Amino acid sequence: MNSSSRSSTFNFSEPALGLIAALGAFLTWGALPLYFHLIDRAVSPWEILAHRILWTAALLGIVVVLWRRTDRLWRVFRAPRLLGTLALTAALVATNWGTFIWAVVNDHVIEASLGYYINPLLNVALGFVCLGERLRRLQWIAVAIAATGVVFSVVAYGQVPWIGLILAGCFGFYGLIRKRLDVDSVTGLLVETLLLSPIALAWLIRLYAAGGAAFGIAGPQTDALLIGAGVLTIVPFTLFAAGARRLQLGTIGIIQYLTPTLHFLTGVLVLHEPLTTADEVTFACIWLALAIYTIDIVVSQWGTRRAARAA
């Protein structure tokens, strides 16, 4: 077999490459609870958050320089209105990351998974309310069932799933705002983490002054894991961007369930978190809603393809 035939054996189509990249992103995000559990429990979630912000900014800055995209970065900093909007999305990012890390460290992974299950349905609702997008019948049904599950948990059991709602809300509004901004995803995340970096650095200085910091003190394993939090932010983010360029949004919408499913299984099977009756009712409603939502996506894609073939 000659070299040209060998190389052709390993050629992947664009959709196949997109699927591999997207699966890599969602599987990596799904493993984050296990990763954060490896960090010494003496390290506060806020120190973990500070390091995630700082290392993401530092490593992503290197990526932007290597990719020769610094002109895009300067363009953002020369646009005060755009910069102000990214400051808002940065606050949403910090709230989302901080809530998730706190949930993992304090053994609320199951409830955190609820937030990422709710997110696609919340996106549909936000598109209707904020962008005037029309909802199809199955989408209405899915959103109504999901809302019923949350309300039932509150009314019948007096339990408000705050963690899940905060995670879903921050991520949903983040996507809504970023959708309208003229800035690519990599540059946007770099600007957001750069804007958050002074606050993160000030928090670490305060921790060191109070004798409560872990980095450089707790040992090389803890240091490596804290640095790795930045790596595990950039890698799946980059993979997701590559996958999203090559796949239909409907496909992304279906395989994104990998992440909360892995979170849920981690909480139940690995970390042995209790699953209450309220959780069971809420998750049953959410899973039913997502099943209906997925059917709607598949039917919509099938109809689009059939219309394209007919044309």
PDB file of C-alpha atoms in Angstrom:
ATOM      1  CA  MET A   1       0.000   0.000   0.000  1.00  0.00           C
ATOM      2  CA  ASN A   2       1.521   3.346  -1.019  1.00  0.00           C
ATOM      3  CA  SER A   3       1.656   6.421   1.184  1.00  0.00           C
ATOM      4  CA  SER A   4      -1.190   8.215  -0.577  1.00  0.00           C
ATOM      5  CA  SER A   5      -3.592   5.315  -0.045  1.00  0.00           C
ATOM      6  CA  ARG A   6      -2.518   5.030   3.574  1.00  0.00           C
ATOM      7  CA  SER A   7      -3.166   8.709   4.236  1.00  0.00           C
ATOM      8  CA  SER A   8      -6.578   8.552   2.568  1.00  0.00           C
ATOM      9  CA  THR A   9      -7.573   5.805   4.977  1.00  0.00           C
ATOM     10  CA  PHE A  10      -7.475   8.303   7.838  1.00  0.00           C
ATOM     11  CA  ASN A  11      -9.360  11.106   6.135  1.00  0.00           C
ATOM     12  CA  PHE A  12     -12.537  12.047   8.000  1.00  0.00           C
ATOM     13  CA  SER A  13     -15.492  13.938   6.615  1.00  0.00           C
ATOM     14  CA  GLU A  14     -16.299  17.324   8.119  1.00  0.00           C
ATOM     15  CA  PRO A  15     -19.389  16.003   9.973  1.00  0.00           C
ATOM     16  CA  ALA A  16     -17.333  13.127  11.391  1.00  0.00           C
ATOM     17  CA  LEU A  17     -14.653  15.513  12.626  1.00  0.00           C
ATOM     18  CA  GLY A  18     -17.356  17.718  14.098  1.00  0.00           C
ATOM     19  CA  LEU A  19     -18.925  14.763  15.901  1.00  0.00           C
ATOM     20  CA  ILE A  20     -15.567  13.677  17.356  1.00  0.00           C
ATOM     21  CA  ALA A  21     -14.833  17.239  18.521  1.00  0.00           C
ATOM     22  CA  ALA A  22     -18.286  17.730  20.044  1.00  0.00           C
ATOM     23  CA  LEU A  23     -18.186  14.373  21.825  1.00  0.00           C
ATOM     24  CA  GLY A  24     -14.765  15.272  23.213  1.00  0.00           C
ATOM     25  CA  ALA A  25     -16.107  18.575  24.514  1.00  0.00           C
ATOM     26  CA  PHE A  26     -19.224  17.183  26.206  1.00  0.00           C
ATOM     27  CA  LEU A  27     -17.387  14.174  27.661  1.00  0.00           C
ATOM     28  CA  THR A  28     -14.718  16.474  29.119  1.00  0.00           C
ATOM     29  CA  TRP A  29     -17.347  18.769  30.646  1.00  0.00           C
ATOM     30  CA  GLY A  30     -19.079  15.677  31.987  1.00  0.00           C
ATOM     31  CA  ALA A  31     -15.909  14.630  33.806  1.00  0.00           C
ATOM     32  CA  LEU A  32     -15.439  17.967  35.594  1.00  0.00           C
ATOM     33  CA  PRO A  33     -17.115  16.870  38.877  1.00  0.00           C
ATOM     34  CA  LEU A  34     -14.637  14.022  39.201  1.00  0.00           C
ATOM     35  CA  TYR A  35     -11.772  16.396  38.391  1.00  0.00           C
ATOM     36  CA  PHE A  36     -12.777  18.961  41.004  1.00  0.00           C
ATOM     37  CA  HIS A  37     -13.189  16.146  43.540  1.00  0.00           C
ATOM     38  CA  LEU A  38      -9.514  15.278  43.032  1.00  0.00           C
ATOM     39  CA  ILE A  39      -8.522  18.680  44.426  1.00  0.00           C
ATOM     40  CA  ASP A  40      -7.774  18.711  48.144  1.00  0.00           C
ATOM     41  CA  ARG A  41     -11.050  19.327  49.992  1.00  0.00           C
ATOM     42  CA  ALA A  42      -9.247  21.917  52.109  1.00  0.00           C
ATOM     43  CA  VAL A  43      -9.067  24.168  49.028  1.00  0.00           C
ATOM     44  CA  SER A  44     -12.072  26.502  49.024  1.00  0.00           C
ATOM     45  CA  PRO A  45     -14.304  26.570  45.927  1.00  0.00           C
ATOM     46  CA  TRP A  46     -13.548  30.284  45.576  1.00  0.00           C
ATOM     47  CA  GLU A  47      -9.819  29.657  45.329  1.00  0.00           C
ATOM     48  CA  ILE A  48     -10.514  27.023  42.688  1.00  0.00           C
ATOM     49  CA  LEU A  49     -12.650  29.554  40.827  1.00  0.00           C
ATOM     50  CA  ALA A  50      -9.944  32.222  41.042  1.00  0.00           C
ATOM     51  CA  HIS A  51      -7.335  29.851  39.604  1.00  0.00           C
ATOM     52  CA  ARG A  52      -9.712  28.688  36.883  1.00  0.00           C
ATOM     53  CA  ILE A  53     -10.180  32.300  35.799  1.00  0.00           C
ATOM     54  CA  LEU A  54      -6.499  33.252  35.952  1.00  0.00           C
ATOM     55  CA  TRP A  55      -5.121  30.146  34.236  1.00  0.00           C
ATOM     56  CA  THR A  56      -7.815  30.259  31.572  1.00  0.00           C
ATOM     57  CA  ALA A  57      -6.890  33.885  30.822  1.00  0.00           C
ATOM     58  CA  ALA A  58      -3.154  33.123  30.761  1.00  0.00           C
ATOM     59  CA  LEU A  59      -3.381  30.001  28.596  1.00  0.00           C
ATOM     60  CA  LEU A  60      -5.988  31.459  26.275  1.00  0.00           C
ATOM     61  CA  GLY A  61      -3.813  34.554  25.868  1.00  0.00           C
ATOM     62  CA  ILE A  62      -0.998  32.300  24.629  1.00  0.00           C
ATOM     63  CA  VAL A  63      -3.407  30.606  22.215  1.00  0.00           C
ATOM     64  CA  VAL A  64      -4.567  33.949  20.807  1.00  0.00           C
ATOM     65  CA  VAL A  65      -0.961  35.087  20.281  1.00  0.00           C
ATOM     66  CA  LEU A  66      -0.007  31.799  18.580  1.00  0.00           C
ATOM     67  CA  TRP A  67      -3.078  31.997  16.357  1.00  0.00           C
ATOM     68  CA  ARG A  68      -2.232  35.643  15.560  1.00  0.00           C
ATOM     69  CA  ARG A  69      -5.622  36.922  16.680  1.00  0.00           C
ATOM     70  CA  THR A  70      -4.407  39.783  18.862  1.00  0.00           C
ATOM     71  CA  ASP A  71      -5.963  42.295  16.462  1.00  0.00           C
ATOM     72  CA  ARG A  72      -9.400  40.941  17.402  1.00  0.00           C
ATOM     73  CA  LEU A  73      -8.565  41.402  21.072  1.00  0.00           C
ATOM     74  CA  TRP A  74      -7.523  45.048  20.630  1.00  0.00           C
ATOM     75  CA  ARG A  75     -10.659  45.719  18.578  1.00  0.00           C
ATOM     76  CA  VAL A  76     -12.810  44.675  21.546  1.00  0.00           C
ATOM     77  CA  PHE A  77     -10.891  46.861  23.998  1.00  0.00           C
ATOM     78  CA  ARG A  78     -11.317  49.828  21.643  1.00  0.00           C
ATOM     79  CA  ALA A  79     -15.115  49.392  21.668  1.00  0.00           C
ATOM     80  CA  PRO A  80     -16.428  50.549  25.088  1.00  0.00           C
ATOM     81  CA  ARG A  81     -19.989  49.382  24.476  1.00  0.00           C
ATOM     82  CA  LEU A  82     -18.889  45.905  23.429  1.00  0.00           C
ATOM     83  CA  LEU A  83     -16.476  45.757  26.352  1.00  0.00           C
ATOM     84  CA  GLY A  84     -19.251  46.735  28.767  1.00  0.00           C
ATOM     85  CA  THR A  85     -21.499  43.963  27.466  1.00  0.00           C
ATOM     86  CA  LEU A  86     -18.667  41.450  27.828  1.00  0.00           C
ATOM     87  CA  ALA A  87     -18.257  42.617  31.425  1.00  0.00           C
ATOM     88  CA  LEU A  88     -21.869  41.514  31.963  1.00  0.00           C
ATOM     89  CA  THR A  89     -21.280  38.131  30.337  1.00  0.00           C
ATOM     90  CA  ALA A  90     -18.104  37.801  32.413  1.00  0.00           C
ATOM     91  CA  ALA A  91     -20.204  38.163  35.568  1.00  0.00           C
ATOM     92  CA  LEU A  92     -22.522  35.428  34.276  1.00  0.00           C
ATOM     93  CA  VAL A  93     -19.519  33.174  33.559  1.00  0.00           C
ATOM     94  CA  ALA A  94     -18.088  33.722  37.036  1.00  0.00           C
ATOM     95  CA  THR A  95     -21.459  33.020  38.668  1.00  0.00           C
ATOM     96  CA  ASN A  96     -21.934  29.861  36.619  1.00  0.00           C
ATOM     97  CA  TRP A  97     -18.424  28.540  37.277  1.00  0.00           C
ATOM     98  CA  GLY A  98     -18.500  29.475  40.958  1.00  0.00           C
ATOM     99  CA  THR A  99     -21.912  27.876  41.533  1.00  0.00           C
ATOM    100  CA  PHE A 100     -20.866  24.687  39.782  1.00  0.00           C
ATOM    101  CA  ILE A 101     -17.594  24.386  41.701  1.00  0.00           C
ATOM    102  CA  TRP A 102     -19.369  25.084  45.002  1.00  0.00           C
ATOM    103  CA  ALA A 103     -21.985  22.438  44.153  1.00  0.00           C
ATOM    104  CA  VAL A 104     -19.316  19.822  43.399  1.00  0.00           C
ATOM    105  CA  VAL A 105     -17.235  20.577  46.492  1.00  0.00           C
ATOM    106  CA  ASN A 106     -20.343  20.484  48.698  1.00  0.00           C
ATOM    107  CA  ASP A 107     -21.783  17.266  47.204  1.00  0.00           C
ATOM    108  CA  HIS A 108     -24.608  18.731  45.126  1.00  0.00           C
ATOM    109  CA  VAL A 109     -23.595  17.258  41.765  1.00  0.00           C
ATOM    110  CA  ILE A 110     -27.069  15.803  41.128  1.00  0.00           C
ATOM    111  CA  GLU A 111     -28.689  19.202  41.497  1.00  0.00           C
ATOM    112  CA  ALA A 112     -25.992  20.754  39.308  1.00  0.00           C
ATOM    113  CA  SER A 113     -26.813  18.231  36.585  1.00  0.00           C
ATOM    114  CA  LEU A 114     -30.424  19.432  36.713  1.00  0.00           C
ATOM    115  CA  GLY A 115     -29.284  22.885  35.608  1.00  0.00           C
ATOM    116  CA  TYR A 116     -27.674  21.563  32.436  1.00  0.00           C
ATOM    117  CA  TYR A 117     -30.698  19.395  31.693  1.00  0.00           C
ATOM    118  CA  ILE A 118     -32.946  22.454  32.007  1.00  0.00           C
ATOM    119  CA  ASN A 119     -30.681  24.691  29.930  1.00  0.00           C
ATOM    120  CA  PRO A 120     -31.771  23.704  26.380  1.00  0.00           C
ATOM    121  CA  LEU A 121     -35.419  24.109  27.363  1.00  0.00           C
ATOM    122  CA  LEU A 122     -34.676  27.480  28.966  1.00  0.00           C
ATOM    123  CA  ASN A 123     -32.922  28.526  25.750  1.00  0.00           C
ATOM    124  CA  VAL A 124     -36.110  27.797  23.836  1.00  0.00           C
ATOM    125  CA  ALA A 125     -38.159  29.855  26.314  1.00  0.00           C
ATOM    126  CA  LEU A 126     -35.672  32.757  26.204  1.00  0.00           C
ATOM    127  CA  GLY A 127     -35.750  32.725  22.413  1.00  0.00           C
ATOM    128  CA  PHE A 128     -39.522  33.106  22.558  1.00  0.00           C
ATOM    129  CA  VAL A 129     -39.568  35.834  25.224  1.00  0.00           C
ATOM    130  CA  CYS A 130     -36.512  37.868  24.228  1.00  0.00           C
ATOM    131  CA  LEU A 131     -36.064  37.251  20.502  1.00  0.00           C
ATOM    132  CA  GLY A 132     -39.642  36.725  19.407  1.00  0.00           C
ATOM    133  CA  GLU A 133     -38.891  33.236  18.096  1.00  0.00           C
ATOM    134  CA  ARG A 134     -41.937  31.085  17.442  1.00  0.00           C
ATOM    135  CA  LEU A 135     -42.247  27.823  19.350  1.00  0.00           C
ATOM    136  CA  ARG A 136     -43.549  24.675  17.733  1.00  0.00           C
ATOM    137  CA  ARG A 137     -46.243  22.693  19.529  1.00  0.00           C
ATOM    138  CA  LEU A 138     -43.868  20.038  20.893  1.00  0.00           C
ATOM    139  CA  GLN A 139     -41.540  22.767  22.173  1.00  0.00           C
ATOM    140  CA  TRP A 140     -44.416  24.353  24.077  1.00  0.00           C
ATOM    141  CA  ILE A 141     -45.284  20.988  25.610  1.00  0.00           C
ATOM    142  CA  ALA A 142     -41.650  20.293  26.575  1.00  0.00           C
ATOM    143  CA  VAL A 143     -41.175  23.684  28.251  1.00  0.00           C
ATOM    144  CA  ALA A 144     -44.497  23.337  30.102  1.00  0.00           C
ATOM    145  CA  ILE A 145     -43.621  19.866  31.440  1.00  0.00           C
ATOM    146  CA  ALA A 146     -40.173  21.020  32.611  1.00  0.00           C
ATOM    147  CA  ALA A 147     -41.674  24.040  34.370  1.00  0.00           C
ATOM    148  CA  THR A 148     -44.279  21.762  35.985  1.00  0.00           C
ATOM    149  CA  GLY A 149     -41.514  19.556  37.401  1.00  0.00           C
ATOM    150  CA  VAL A 150     -39.759  22.496  39.035  1.00  0.00           C
ATOM    151  CA  VAL A 151     -42.982  24.047  40.368  1.00  0.00           C
ATOM    152  CA  PHE A 152     -44.176  20.678  41.722  1.00  0.00           C
ATOM    153  CA  SER A 153     -40.941  20.264  43.639  1.00  0.00           C
ATOM    154  CA  VAL A 154     -41.360  23.711  45.183  1.00  0.00           C
ATOM    155  CA  VAL A 155     -45.056  23.411  46.050  1.00  0.00           C
ATOM    156  CA  ALA A 156     -45.228  19.762  47.131  1.00  0.00           C
ATOM    157  CA  TYR A 157     -41.855  19.409  48.830  1.00  0.00           C
ATOM    158  CA  GLY A 158     -40.821  22.981  49.609  1.00  0.00           C
ATOM    159  CA  GLN A 159     -37.517  22.484  47.824  1.00  0.00           C
ATOM    160  CA  VAL A 160     -36.340  25.120  45.371  1.00  0.00           C
ATOM    161  CA  PRO A 161     -33.560  23.684  43.157  1.00  0.00           C
ATOM    162  CA  TRP A 162     -31.535  26.872  43.438  1.00  0.00           C
ATOM    163  CA  ILE A 163     -28.284  25.404  42.143  1.00  0.00           C
ATOM    164  CA  GLY A 164     -29.868  24.023  38.999  1.00  0.00           C
ATOM    165  CA  LEU A 165     -31.855  27.195  38.357  1.00  0.00           C
ATOM    166  CA  ILE A 166     -28.811  29.460  38.821  1.00  0.00           C
ATOM    167  CA  LEU A 167     -26.663  27.322  36.510  1.00  0.00           C
ATOM    168  CA  ALA A 168     -29.351  27.141  33.837  1.00  0.00           C
ATOM    169  CA  GLY A 169     -30.203  30.833  34.165  1.00  0.00           C
ATOM    170  CA  CYS A 170     -26.613  32.068  33.936  1.00  0.00           C
ATOM    171  CA  PHE A 171     -25.799  29.810  30.999  1.00  0.00           C
ATOM    172  CA  GLY A 172     -29.049  30.654  29.225  1.00  0.00           C
ATOM    173  CA  PHE A 173     -28.698  34.428  29.521  1.00  0.00           C
ATOM    174  CA  TYR A 174     -24.996  34.154  28.672  1.00  0.00           C
ATOM    175  CA  GLY A 175     -25.832  32.437  25.390  1.00  0.00           C
ATOM    176  CA  LEU A 176     -28.619  34.914  24.668  1.00  0.00           C
ATOM    177  CA  ILE A 177     -26.345  37.948  25.110  1.00  0.00           C
ATOM    178  CA  ARG A 178     -23.317  36.469  23.353  1.00  0.00           C
ATOM    179  CA  LYS A 179     -25.488  35.508  20.380  1.00  0.00           C
ATOM    180  CA  ARG A 180     -25.945  39.210  19.621  1.00  0.00           C
ATOM    181  CA  LEU A 181     -22.293  40.249  19.993  1.00  0.00           C
ATOM    182  CA  ASP A 182     -19.928  40.674  17.079  1.00  0.00           C
ATOM    183  CA  VAL A 183     -17.035  38.802  18.677  1.00  0.00           C
ATOM    184  CA  ASP A 184     -15.787  35.263  18.151  1.00  0.00           C
ATOM    185  CA  SER A 185     -16.029  32.766  21.001  1.00  0.00           C
ATOM    186  CA  VAL A 186     -12.298  32.494  21.763  1.00  0.00           C
ATOM    187  CA  THR A 187     -11.690  36.249  21.850  1.00  0.00           C
ATOM    188  CA  GLY A 188     -14.858  36.727  23.885  1.00  0.00           C
ATOM    189  CA  LEU A 189     -13.847  34.209  26.549  1.00  0.00           C
ATOM    190  CA  LEU A 190     -10.361  35.711  26.753  1.00  0.00           C
ATOM    191  CA  VAL A 191     -11.769  39.202  27.298  1.00  0.00           C
ATOM    192  CA  GLU A 192     -14.216  37.897  29.910  1.00  0.00           C
ATOM    193  CA  THR A 193     -11.506  36.137  31.908  1.00  0.00           C
ATOM    194  CA  LEU A 194      -9.173  39.123  31.577  1.00  0.00           C
ATOM    195  CA  LEU A 195     -11.904  41.351  33.026  1.00  0.00           C
ATOM    196  CA  LEU A 196     -12.389  38.891  35.892  1.00  0.00           C
ATOM    197  CA  SER A 197      -8.654  38.434  36.529  1.00  0.00           C
ATOM    198  CA  PRO A 198      -8.110  41.506  38.770  1.00  0.00           C
ATOM    199  CA  ILE A 199     -10.916  40.330  41.062  1.00  0.00           C
ATOM    200  CA  ALA A 200      -9.545  36.769  41.095  1.00  0.00           C
ATOM    201  CA  LEU A 201      -6.030  38.043  41.814  1.00  0.00           C
ATOM    202  CA  ALA A 202      -7.272  40.289  44.629  1.00  0.00           C
ATOM    203  CA  TRP A 203      -9.086  37.324  46.178  1.00  0.00           C
ATOM    204  CA  LEU A 204      -5.923  35.204  46.088  1.00  0.00           C
ATOM    205  CA  ILE A 205      -3.874  37.998  47.653  1.00  0.00           C
ATOM    206  CA  ARG A 206      -6.456  38.202  50.432  1.00  0.00           C
ATOM    207  CA  LEU A 207      -6.251  34.423  50.925  1.00  0.00           C
ATOM    208  CA  TYR A 208      -2.448  34.481  51.148  1.00  0.00           C
ATOM    209  CA  ALA A 209      -2.578  37.364  53.621  1.00  0.00           C
ATOM    210  CA  ALA A 210      -5.009  35.379  55.795  1.00  0.00           C
ATOM    211  CA  GLY A 211      -2.947  32.189  55.513  1.00  0.00           C
ATOM    212  CA  GLY A 212      -5.750  30.329  53.748  1.00  0.00           C
ATOM    213  CA  ALA A 213      -4.313  29.858  50.252  1.00  0.00           C
ATOM    214  CA  ALA A 214      -3.368  26.424  48.908  1.00  0.00           C
ATOM    215  CA  PHE A 215      -1.445  27.097  45.680  1.00  0.00           C
ATOM    216  CA  GLY A 216       2.291  26.734  46.237  1.00  0.00           C
ATOM    217  CA  ILE A 217       1.642  25.459  49.761  1.00  0.00           C
ATOM    218  CA  ALA A 218      -0.534  22.340  49.635  1.00  0.00           C
ATOM    219  CA  GLY A 219       1.800  20.449  47.327  1.00  0.00           C
ATOM    220  CA  PRO A 220       2.609  19.908  43.634  1.00  0.00           C
ATOM    221  CA  GLN A 221      -0.457  17.747  42.981  1.00  0.00           C
ATOM    222  CA  THR A 222      -2.829  20.470  44.162  1.00  0.00           C
ATOM    223  CA  ASP A 223      -0.883  23.072  42.166  1.00  0.00           C
ATOM    224  CA  ALA A 224      -1.096  20.957  39.004  1.00  0.00           C
ATOM    225  CA  LEU A 225      -4.826  20.386  39.457  1.00  0.00           C
ATOM    226  CA  LEU A 226      -5.492  24.105  39.938  1.00  0.00           C
ATOM    227  CA  ILE A 227      -3.531  24.941  36.789  1.00  0.00           C
ATOM    228  CA  GLY A 228      -5.324  22.114  35.021  1.00  0.00           C
ATOM    229  CA  ALA A 229      -8.661  23.809  35.737  1.00  0.00           C
ATOM    230  CA  GLY A 230      -7.657  26.362  33.110  1.00  0.00           C
ATOM    231  CA  VAL A 231      -6.649  23.649  30.646  1.00  0.00           C
ATOM    232  CA  LEU A 232      -9.955  21.827  31.173  1.00  0.00           C
ATOM    233  CA  THR A 233     -11.773  25.065  30.430  1.00  0.00           C
ATOM    234  CA  ILE A 234      -9.988  25.810  27.169  1.00  0.00           C
ATOM    235  CA  VAL A 235      -9.791  22.309  25.653  1.00  0.00           C
ATOM    236  CA  PRO A 236     -13.521  21.437  25.639  1.00  0.00           C
ATOM    237  CA  PHE A 237     -14.392  25.023  24.732  1.00  0.00           C
ATOM    238  CA  THR A 238     -12.153  24.797  21.644  1.00  0.00           C
ATOM    239  CA  LEU A 239     -13.481  21.343  20.757  1.00  0.00           C
ATOM    240  CA  PHE A 240     -17.053  22.566  21.070  1.00  0.00           C
ATOM    241  CA  ALA A 241     -16.372  25.519  18.768  1.00  0.00           C
ATOM    242  CA  ALA A 242     -14.862  23.131  16.195  1.00  0.00           C
ATOM    243  CA  GLY A 243     -17.818  20.771  16.494  1.00  0.00           C
ATOM    244  CA  ALA A 244     -20.426  23.518  16.270  1.00  0.00           C
ATOM    245  CA  ARG A 245     -18.925  24.748  12.984  1.00  0.00           C
ATOM    246  CA  ARG A 246     -19.283  21.304  11.394  1.00  0.00           C
ATOM    247  CA  LEU A 247     -22.554  19.973  12.840  1.00  0.00           C
ATOM    248  CA  GLN A 248     -26.170  21.007  12.627  1.00  0.00           C
ATOM    249  CA  LEU A 249     -27.503  22.735  15.735  1.00  0.00           C
ATOM    250  CA  GLY A 250     -30.020  19.937  16.196  1.00  0.00           C
ATOM    251  CA  THR A 251     -27.236  17.382  16.444  1.00  0.00           C
ATOM    252  CA  ILE A 252     -25.412  19.515  18.996  1.00  0.00           C
ATOM    253  CA  GLY A 253     -28.691  19.905  20.874  1.00  0.00           C
ATOM    254  CA  ILE A 254     -29.041  16.145  21.244  1.00  0.00           C
ATOM    255  CA  ILE A 255     -25.496  15.147  22.192  1.00  0.00           C
ATOM    256  CA  GLN A 256     -25.237  17.966  24.751  1.00  0.00           C
ATOM    257  CA  TYR A 257     -27.256  15.733  27.106  1.00  0.00           C
ATOM    258  CA  LEU A 258     -24.063  13.721  27.583  1.00  0.00           C
ATOM    259  CA  THR A 259     -22.715  16.287  30.037  1.00  0.00           C
ATOM    260  CA  PRO A 260     -25.602  16.421  32.555  1.00  0.00           C
ATOM    261  CA  THR A 261     -26.091  12.655  32.220  1.00  0.00           C
ATOM    262  CA  LEU A 262     -22.481  12.057  33.234  1.00  0.00           C
ATOM    263  CA  HIS A 263     -22.904  14.567  36.079  1.00  0.00           C
ATOM    264  CA  PHE A 264     -26.049  12.773  37.264  1.00  0.00           C
ATOM    265  CA  LEU A 265     -24.432   9.316  37.089  1.00  0.00           C
ATOM    266  CA  THR A 266     -21.350  10.632  38.873  1.00  0.00           C
ATOM    267  CA  GLY A 267     -23.475  12.037  41.683  1.00  0.00           C
ATOM    268  CA  VAL A 268     -25.555   8.869  42.094  1.00  0.00           C
ATOM    269  CA  LEU A 269     -23.104   6.044  41.357  1.00  0.00           C
ATOM    270  CA  VAL A 270     -19.680   7.450  42.231  1.00  0.00           C
ATOM    271  CA  LEU A 271     -20.261  10.086  44.901  1.00  0.00           C
ATOM    272  CA  HIS A 272     -23.364   8.345  46.329  1.00  0.00           C
ATOM    273  CA  GLU A 273     -25.367  11.537  46.790  1.00  0.00           C
ATOM    274  CA  PRO A 274     -28.948  10.948  48.042  1.00  0.00           C
ATOM    275  CA  LEU A 275     -31.737  11.131  45.474  1.00  0.00           C
ATOM    276  CA  THR A 276     -34.828  12.537  47.205  1.00  0.00           C
ATOM    277  CA  THR A 277     -38.453  12.090  46.168  1.00  0.00           C
ATOM    278  CA  ALA A 278     -38.490  15.727  45.068  1.00  0.00           C
ATOM    279  CA  ASP A 279     -35.448  15.030  42.874  1.00  0.00           C
ATOM    280  CA  GLU A 280     -37.116  11.988  41.349  1.00  0.00           C
ATOM    281  CA  VAL A 281     -40.275  13.911  40.434  1.00  0.00           C
ATOM    282  CA  THR A 282     -38.349  16.875  39.027  1.00  0.00           C
ATOM    283  CA  PHE A 283     -35.945  14.743  36.994  1.00  0.00           C
ATOM    284  CA  ALA A 284     -38.799  12.583  35.653  1.00  0.00           C
ATOM    285  CA  CYS A 285     -40.505  15.720  34.326  1.00  0.00           C
ATOM    286  CA  ILE A 286     -37.267  17.117  32.893  1.00  0.00           C
ATOM    287  CA  TRP A 287     -36.370  13.834  31.160  1.00  0.00           C
ATOM    288  CA  LEU A 288     -39.860  13.558  29.675  1.00  0.00           C
ATOM    289  CA  ALA A 289     -39.630  17.155  28.478  1.00  0.00           C
ATOM    290  CA  LEU A 290     -36.209  16.516  26.923  1.00  0.00           C
ATOM    291  CA  ALA A 291     -37.509  13.384  25.181  1.00  0.00           C
ATOM    292  CA  ILE A 292     -40.295  15.448  23.594  1.00  0.00           C
ATOM    293  CA  TYR A 293     -37.832  18.228  22.751  1.00  0.00           C
ATOM    294  CA  THR A 294     -35.472  15.715  21.109  1.00  0.00           C
ATOM    295  CA  ILE A 295     -38.303  14.242  19.036  1.00  0.00           C
ATOM    296  CA  ASP A 296     -39.133  17.769  17.879  1.00  0.00           C
ATOM    297  CA  ILE A 297     -35.488  18.345  16.850  1.00  0.00           C
ATOM    298  CA  VAL A 298     -35.322  15.052  14.909  1.00  0.00           C
ATOM    299  CA  VAL A 299     -38.646  15.674  13.143  1.00  0.00           C
ATOM    300  CA  SER A 300     -37.622  19.240  12.290  1.00  0.00           C
ATOM    301  CA  GLN A 301     -34.259  18.134  10.868  1.00  0.00           C
ATOM    302  CA  TRP A 302     -35.906  15.365   8.868  1.00  0.00           C
ATOM    303  CA  GLY A 303     -38.413  17.824   7.412  1.00  0.00           C
ATOM    304  CA  THR A 304     -35.649  20.294   6.507  1.00  0.00           C
ATOM    305  CA  ARG A 305     -33.615  17.615   4.737  1.00  0.00           C
ATOM    306  CA  ARG A 306     -36.646  16.327   2.842  1.00  0.00           C
ATOM    307  CA  ALA A 307     -37.496  19.873   1.699  1.00  0.00           C
ATOM    308  CA  ALA A 308     -33.871  20.400   0.605  1.00  0.00           C
ATOM    309  CA  ARG A 309     -33.896  17.183  -1.428  1.00  0.00           C
ATOM    310  CA  ALA A 310     -37.201  18.132  -3.025  1.00  0.00           C
ATOM    311  CA  ALA A 311     -35.802  21.530  -4.008  1.00  0.00           C
TER     312      ALA A 311
END
